[in-house]
Amino acid sequence: MFKNLNNNFFNKEIVILFFLYLTLLISFFLGENSTGGAFTDYARQKAIVNSFSNNFFESLLNYDKFSTRHSPVLIIFLAILEKLSFSDLIIRFIHLHLCLILPFYFYKCLRFKFKFIDKKILFILTGLIFFSPTFRSLSIWPDSRILGLTLFTIGIFYFLKFEREKKINFAIKNVFLVALSAYISPNFSIFSLFFFLKYTLYYNFFSKPTLLIIITNLILSIPAIYYVFILEINFFLKSAVAEINWDEKENIIFNNIFNDFIITFSFLFFYIFPFLFLKIINLEKIITFSNLIYSSTIFLVCAYFFDYNYLYGG
């Protein structure tokens, strides 16, 4: 009886997965742009891809002159496909299917971490990825963030395996995949500190495994260090729009600290909100009269001097 139930669920899984894939495929051919900016970003990025395709080394050595904060790694990958005479439709189609690795490994992470939870629940949680406007739009219109997240998720899978089995090869795989995800989307580079701390706490700092992890990190970071700090091709602070006048050397951050303050803390509040809702964070200790006075004063000052340029995007 239970065997039949499991088989029935397996069949339902196949049907649901196919349906979700079909919706993504339909959206691909219809050009879904549910985030609002995915198509625009890709259209601007396409010009940079063409530049790499036509003159690779000149484009690579002058990458900070382009209107983009995205890593050149995905640009190079797309330029190679273009150089091989792949049509834009085929390039996007390949990218779409690479992004499908993300929900697959997300499910593997859930199954590995929560092996005693009903796999139907984990399957439903994984299926929610297909309803994400970000996942759908950035899979359809190639973007470094989804591919970076995909590699980072695979890295998490090996970190989870390390936590359970304590084998150094899983730690090395994690380090490699997190580094690769950071090369595609630099946002993920900060997580290497978290994983390094975890490995150091387990092995202790002066152990051979920790030395191996340090050497691996250093070797993997050499291309980025050389590119950004030696060649001084720093594209991180650039605005990702073509309308900015680069002769004025305008950067997206540190122009107005009041902009940075309000925007950064709005991000933090967005991610902290679930912890407030679930009462994991005790508001009674935070909401005091003095804190309200301080925070209100800071907010009013920042709001008065706020002058964020919408051309920065995001």
Short mmCIF file of C-alpha atoms in Angstrom, two decimals:
data_model
loop_
_atom_site.label_atom_id
_atom_site.label_comp_id
_atom_site.label_asym_id
_atom_site.label_seq_id
_atom_site.Cartn_x
_atom_site.Cartn_y
_atom_site.Cartn_z
CA MET A 1 0.00 0.00 0.00
CA PHE A 2 2.72 2.52 1.02
CA LYS A 3 4.75 1.51 -2.00
CA ASN A 4 1.82 2.45 -4.24
CA LEU A 5 1.44 5.76 -2.44
CA ASN A 6 5.10 6.54 -2.98
CA ASN A 7 4.83 5.60 -6.64
CA ASN A 8 1.75 7.80 -6.99
CA PHE A 9 3.58 10.72 -5.42
CA PHE A 10 6.57 10.12 -7.69
CA ASN A 11 4.25 10.26 -10.71
CA LYS A 12 2.69 13.46 -9.40
CA GLU A 13 6.17 14.93 -8.92
CA ILE A 14 6.99 14.30 -12.57
CA VAL A 15 3.73 15.88 -13.73
CA ILE A 16 4.13 18.95 -11.49
CA LEU A 17 7.78 19.43 -12.48
CA PHE A 18 6.89 19.17 -16.15
CA PHE A 19 4.08 21.70 -15.69
CA LEU A 20 6.39 24.15 -13.91
CA TYR A 21 9.03 23.68 -16.60
CA LEU A 22 6.37 24.20 -19.26
CA THR A 23 5.30 27.53 -17.71
CA LEU A 24 8.93 28.65 -17.74
CA LEU A 25 9.30 27.54 -21.35
CA ILE A 26 6.15 29.43 -22.39
CA SER A 27 7.38 32.52 -20.56
CA PHE A 28 10.71 32.17 -22.35
CA PHE A 29 9.12 32.37 -25.79
CA LEU A 30 6.75 35.14 -24.66
CA GLY A 31 9.66 37.12 -23.22
CA GLU A 32 8.45 37.38 -19.62
CA ASN A 33 9.93 40.36 -17.80
CA SER A 34 8.06 40.21 -14.48
CA THR A 35 10.79 42.03 -12.50
CA GLY A 36 10.42 44.99 -14.82
CA GLY A 37 14.14 45.47 -15.48
CA ALA A 38 15.48 42.09 -16.58
CA PHE A 39 15.03 42.72 -20.30
CA THR A 40 16.48 46.25 -20.08
CA ASP A 41 19.53 44.98 -18.18
CA TYR A 42 20.08 42.22 -20.71
CA ALA A 43 19.70 44.60 -23.66
CA ARG A 44 22.39 46.88 -22.20
CA GLN A 45 24.54 43.88 -21.36
CA LYS A 46 24.23 42.63 -24.93
CA ALA A 47 26.25 45.60 -26.19
CA ILE A 48 29.07 44.63 -23.80
CA VAL A 49 28.87 41.01 -25.00
CA ASN A 50 29.24 42.22 -28.59
CA SER A 51 32.27 44.27 -27.58
CA PHE A 52 33.91 41.21 -25.98
CA SER A 53 33.05 39.13 -29.03
CA ASN A 54 34.66 41.64 -31.40
CA ASN A 55 37.68 42.68 -29.33
CA PHE A 56 38.15 40.47 -26.29
CA PHE A 57 41.38 41.77 -24.72
CA GLU A 58 40.61 45.45 -25.18
CA SER A 59 37.17 44.96 -23.64
CA LEU A 60 38.56 42.91 -20.74
CA LEU A 61 41.26 45.49 -19.92
CA ASN A 62 38.79 48.38 -20.12
CA TYR A 63 35.85 46.69 -18.47
CA ASP A 64 35.45 49.40 -15.83
CA LYS A 65 34.54 51.83 -18.62
CA PHE A 66 31.30 49.96 -19.30
CA SER A 67 28.03 50.79 -17.54
CA THR A 68 27.82 47.62 -15.47
CA ARG A 69 28.57 46.33 -11.99
CA HIS A 70 28.25 42.70 -13.09
CA SER A 71 31.27 40.43 -13.25
CA PRO A 72 32.83 39.97 -16.71
CA VAL A 73 32.78 36.16 -16.31
CA LEU A 74 29.21 35.66 -17.56
CA ILE A 75 29.88 38.29 -20.26
CA ILE A 76 32.84 36.23 -21.45
CA PHE A 77 30.75 33.03 -21.47
CA LEU A 78 28.01 34.69 -23.54
CA ALA A 79 30.61 36.25 -25.86
CA ILE A 80 32.16 32.82 -26.52
CA LEU A 81 28.76 31.42 -27.47
CA GLU A 82 28.17 34.42 -29.72
CA LYS A 83 31.60 33.97 -31.30
CA LEU A 84 30.62 30.35 -32.06
CA SER A 85 27.70 31.79 -34.07
CA PHE A 86 24.97 30.77 -31.64
CA SER A 87 21.85 32.87 -32.10
CA ASP A 88 20.62 35.03 -29.25
CA LEU A 89 17.63 32.71 -28.80
CA ILE A 90 19.88 29.64 -28.44
CA ILE A 91 22.21 31.45 -26.02
CA ARG A 92 19.28 32.41 -23.81
CA PHE A 93 17.86 28.89 -24.10
CA ILE A 94 21.16 27.40 -22.87
CA HIS A 95 21.26 29.86 -19.98
CA LEU A 96 17.66 29.01 -19.03
CA HIS A 97 18.49 25.34 -18.67
CA LEU A 98 21.67 26.02 -16.70
CA CYS A 99 19.49 27.91 -14.23
CA LEU A 100 17.32 24.82 -13.72
CA ILE A 101 20.23 23.34 -11.76
CA LEU A 102 19.29 25.78 -8.96
CA PRO A 103 15.96 24.18 -7.89
CA PHE A 104 17.49 20.72 -8.30
CA TYR A 105 20.30 21.44 -5.81
CA PHE A 106 18.02 23.43 -3.55
CA TYR A 107 15.89 20.29 -3.20
CA LYS A 108 19.01 18.19 -2.57
CA CYS A 109 20.03 20.61 0.20
CA LEU A 110 16.60 20.38 1.81
CA ARG A 111 16.54 16.58 1.59
CA PHE A 112 20.03 16.33 3.06
CA LYS A 113 19.43 18.82 5.88
CA PHE A 114 15.87 17.84 6.77
CA LYS A 115 15.82 14.12 6.05
CA PHE A 116 13.06 13.44 8.60
CA ILE A 117 10.63 15.95 7.07
CA ASP A 118 8.10 14.67 4.54
CA LYS A 119 9.63 15.06 1.09
CA LYS A 120 6.28 16.34 -0.20
CA ILE A 121 6.73 19.48 1.90
CA LEU A 122 10.30 19.91 0.67
CA PHE A 123 9.14 19.40 -2.90
CA ILE A 124 6.48 22.10 -2.52
CA LEU A 125 9.05 24.51 -1.07
CA THR A 126 11.34 23.82 -4.04
CA GLY A 127 8.49 24.34 -6.48
CA LEU A 128 7.98 27.86 -5.12
CA ILE A 129 11.22 28.88 -6.87
CA PHE A 130 9.39 28.62 -10.19
CA PHE A 131 6.94 31.29 -8.99
CA SER A 132 9.72 33.76 -8.20
CA PRO A 133 9.69 36.71 -10.64
CA THR A 134 13.44 37.07 -10.10
CA PHE A 135 14.18 33.44 -10.97
CA ARG A 136 11.89 33.47 -13.99
CA SER A 137 13.00 36.81 -15.43
CA LEU A 138 16.73 36.40 -14.84
CA SER A 139 16.66 32.85 -16.21
CA ILE A 140 14.96 34.04 -19.37
CA TRP A 141 17.18 37.13 -19.74
CA PRO A 142 20.75 35.99 -18.83
CA ASP A 143 22.05 37.57 -15.65
CA SER A 144 25.00 36.73 -13.42
CA ARG A 145 23.02 36.68 -10.16
CA ILE A 146 21.03 33.50 -10.88
CA LEU A 147 24.04 31.54 -12.13
CA GLY A 148 26.03 32.79 -9.15
CA LEU A 149 23.24 31.70 -6.81
CA THR A 150 23.14 28.30 -8.52
CA LEU A 151 26.83 27.64 -7.89
CA PHE A 152 26.52 29.03 -4.36
CA THR A 153 23.66 26.60 -3.65
CA ILE A 154 25.78 23.67 -4.84
CA GLY A 155 28.50 24.99 -2.51
CA ILE A 156 26.01 24.96 0.38
CA PHE A 157 25.18 21.34 -0.44
CA TYR A 158 28.85 20.34 0.03
CA PHE A 159 29.06 22.43 3.21
CA LEU A 160 26.09 20.49 4.59
CA LYS A 161 27.86 17.25 3.69
CA PHE A 162 30.98 18.50 5.48
CA GLU A 163 28.96 19.35 8.60
CA ARG A 164 27.67 15.79 8.74
CA GLU A 165 30.69 13.79 7.61
CA LYS A 166 33.60 16.16 8.46
CA LYS A 167 35.59 15.25 5.34
CA ILE A 168 38.10 17.80 4.02
CA ASN A 169 37.23 17.07 0.38
CA PHE A 170 33.71 18.45 0.96
CA ALA A 171 35.23 21.60 2.46
CA ILE A 172 37.49 22.06 -0.58
CA LYS A 173 34.55 21.56 -2.95
CA ASN A 174 32.59 24.14 -0.98
CA VAL A 175 35.47 26.65 -1.15
CA PHE A 176 35.87 26.10 -4.91
CA LEU A 177 32.15 26.50 -5.68
CA VAL A 178 31.72 29.57 -3.46
CA ALA A 179 34.74 31.16 -5.17
CA LEU A 180 33.32 30.30 -8.58
CA SER A 181 29.94 31.77 -7.60
CA ALA A 182 31.74 34.95 -6.48
CA TYR A 183 33.55 35.21 -9.82
CA ILE A 184 30.19 35.11 -11.57
CA SER A 185 28.39 37.32 -9.04
CA PRO A 186 30.75 39.11 -6.59
CA ASN A 187 27.93 39.42 -4.01
CA PHE A 188 28.71 35.89 -2.83
CA SER A 189 32.37 36.59 -2.01
CA ILE A 190 31.50 37.76 1.50
CA PHE A 191 30.21 34.27 2.39
CA SER A 192 33.72 32.84 2.03
CA LEU A 193 34.49 34.49 5.38
CA PHE A 194 31.60 32.65 7.02
CA PHE A 195 32.68 29.26 5.69
CA PHE A 196 36.33 29.92 6.55
CA LEU A 197 35.32 30.71 10.13
CA LYS A 198 33.32 27.48 10.32
CA TYR A 199 36.25 25.39 9.08
CA THR A 200 38.69 27.17 11.38
CA LEU A 201 36.49 26.58 14.42
CA TYR A 202 36.35 22.87 13.60
CA TYR A 203 39.99 22.23 12.63
CA ASN A 204 41.60 25.13 14.62
CA PHE A 205 43.66 27.78 12.82
CA PHE A 206 47.08 26.11 12.95
CA SER A 207 46.04 22.74 11.52
CA LYS A 208 46.98 21.21 8.16
CA PRO A 209 43.37 21.17 6.85
CA THR A 210 43.01 24.89 7.65
CA LEU A 211 46.33 25.61 5.89
CA LEU A 212 45.06 23.70 2.85
CA ILE A 213 41.82 25.72 2.87
CA ILE A 214 43.79 28.99 3.16
CA ILE A 215 46.07 28.04 0.25
CA THR A 216 43.06 27.02 -1.85
CA ASN A 217 41.35 30.35 -1.14
CA LEU A 218 44.49 32.30 -1.98
CA ILE A 219 45.05 30.48 -5.27
CA LEU A 220 41.42 30.96 -6.28
CA SER A 221 41.53 34.66 -5.40
CA ILE A 222 44.67 35.49 -7.41
CA PRO A 223 42.88 36.27 -10.73
CA ALA A 224 40.40 38.61 -8.98
CA ILE A 225 43.12 40.35 -6.94
CA TYR A 226 45.27 40.84 -10.06
CA TYR A 227 42.34 42.06 -12.15
CA VAL A 228 40.88 44.51 -9.61
CA PHE A 229 43.87 45.67 -7.54
CA ILE A 230 46.89 45.28 -9.85
CA LEU A 231 45.29 46.21 -13.16
CA GLU A 232 42.94 48.57 -11.26
CA ILE A 233 39.85 47.48 -13.19
CA ASN A 234 37.39 48.20 -10.40
CA PHE A 235 33.84 47.98 -11.72
CA PHE A 236 32.09 47.40 -8.37
CA LEU A 237 31.19 51.02 -7.64
CA LYS A 238 29.92 51.84 -11.10
CA SER A 239 26.30 52.60 -11.82
CA ALA A 240 24.74 49.97 -14.07
CA VAL A 241 23.24 52.48 -16.48
CA ALA A 242 24.43 54.00 -19.71
CA GLU A 243 23.14 57.51 -19.03
CA ILE A 244 25.75 58.33 -16.36
CA ASN A 245 28.55 60.63 -17.51
CA TRP A 246 31.71 58.71 -16.61
CA ASP A 247 33.90 61.75 -17.23
CA GLU A 248 32.55 62.98 -13.89
CA LYS A 249 33.72 59.70 -12.27
CA GLU A 250 30.37 59.21 -10.63
CA ASN A 251 29.95 56.16 -8.40
CA ILE A 252 26.80 54.52 -7.13
CA ILE A 253 27.79 54.68 -3.46
CA PHE A 254 29.58 57.16 -1.22
CA ASN A 255 28.15 60.07 -3.24
CA ASN A 256 25.64 60.81 -0.52
CA ILE A 257 25.94 58.99 2.80
CA PHE A 258 22.29 59.78 3.59
CA ASN A 259 21.20 57.81 0.49
CA ASP A 260 23.39 54.88 1.54
CA PHE A 261 22.05 54.97 5.09
CA ILE A 262 18.35 54.88 4.20
CA ILE A 263 18.66 52.37 1.36
CA THR A 264 20.92 49.96 3.28
CA PHE A 265 18.70 49.92 6.36
CA SER A 266 15.57 49.45 4.25
CA PHE A 267 17.20 46.28 2.91
CA LEU A 268 18.08 45.13 6.42
CA PHE A 269 14.56 45.78 7.68
CA PHE A 270 13.09 43.79 4.79
CA TYR A 271 15.11 40.70 5.74
CA ILE A 272 14.69 41.18 9.50
CA PHE A 273 10.90 41.52 9.22
CA PRO A 274 10.17 37.73 9.35
CA PHE A 275 12.18 37.52 12.60
CA LEU A 276 10.08 40.36 14.02
CA PHE A 277 6.87 38.70 12.86
CA LEU A 278 7.84 35.38 14.46
CA LYS A 279 8.95 37.23 17.61
CA ILE A 280 12.46 35.80 17.38
CA ILE A 281 13.67 39.35 17.95
CA ASN A 282 12.27 40.88 21.13
CA LEU A 283 10.88 44.31 20.22
CA GLU A 284 10.23 45.26 23.84
CA LYS A 285 13.96 45.58 24.43
CA ILE A 286 14.45 47.63 21.26
CA ILE A 287 11.50 50.04 21.25
CA THR A 288 12.38 52.45 24.01
CA PHE A 289 11.72 56.18 24.21
CA SER A 290 15.39 57.09 23.72
CA ASN A 291 15.76 54.73 20.73
CA LEU A 292 12.65 56.23 19.12
CA ILE A 293 14.06 59.75 19.54
CA TYR A 294 17.46 58.79 18.10
CA SER A 295 16.06 56.81 15.17
CA SER A 296 13.44 59.45 14.31
CA THR A 297 16.07 62.18 14.30
CA ILE A 298 18.41 60.17 12.08
CA PHE A 299 15.58 59.29 9.72
CA LEU A 300 14.39 62.89 9.36
CA VAL A 301 17.91 64.15 8.65
CA CYS A 302 18.51 61.41 6.06
CA ALA A 303 15.11 61.97 4.45
CA TYR A 304 15.84 65.71 4.14
CA PHE A 305 19.18 65.15 2.37
CA PHE A 306 18.00 62.12 0.36
CA ASP A 307 18.58 62.66 -3.39
CA TYR A 308 18.98 59.22 -4.93
CA ASN A 309 19.33 59.36 -8.71
CA TYR A 310 16.78 57.02 -10.28
CA LEU A 311 19.20 56.48 -13.18
CA TYR A 312 21.30 54.33 -10.82
CA GLY A 313 18.55 51.70 -11.09
CA GLY A 314 17.87 49.01 -8.52
#
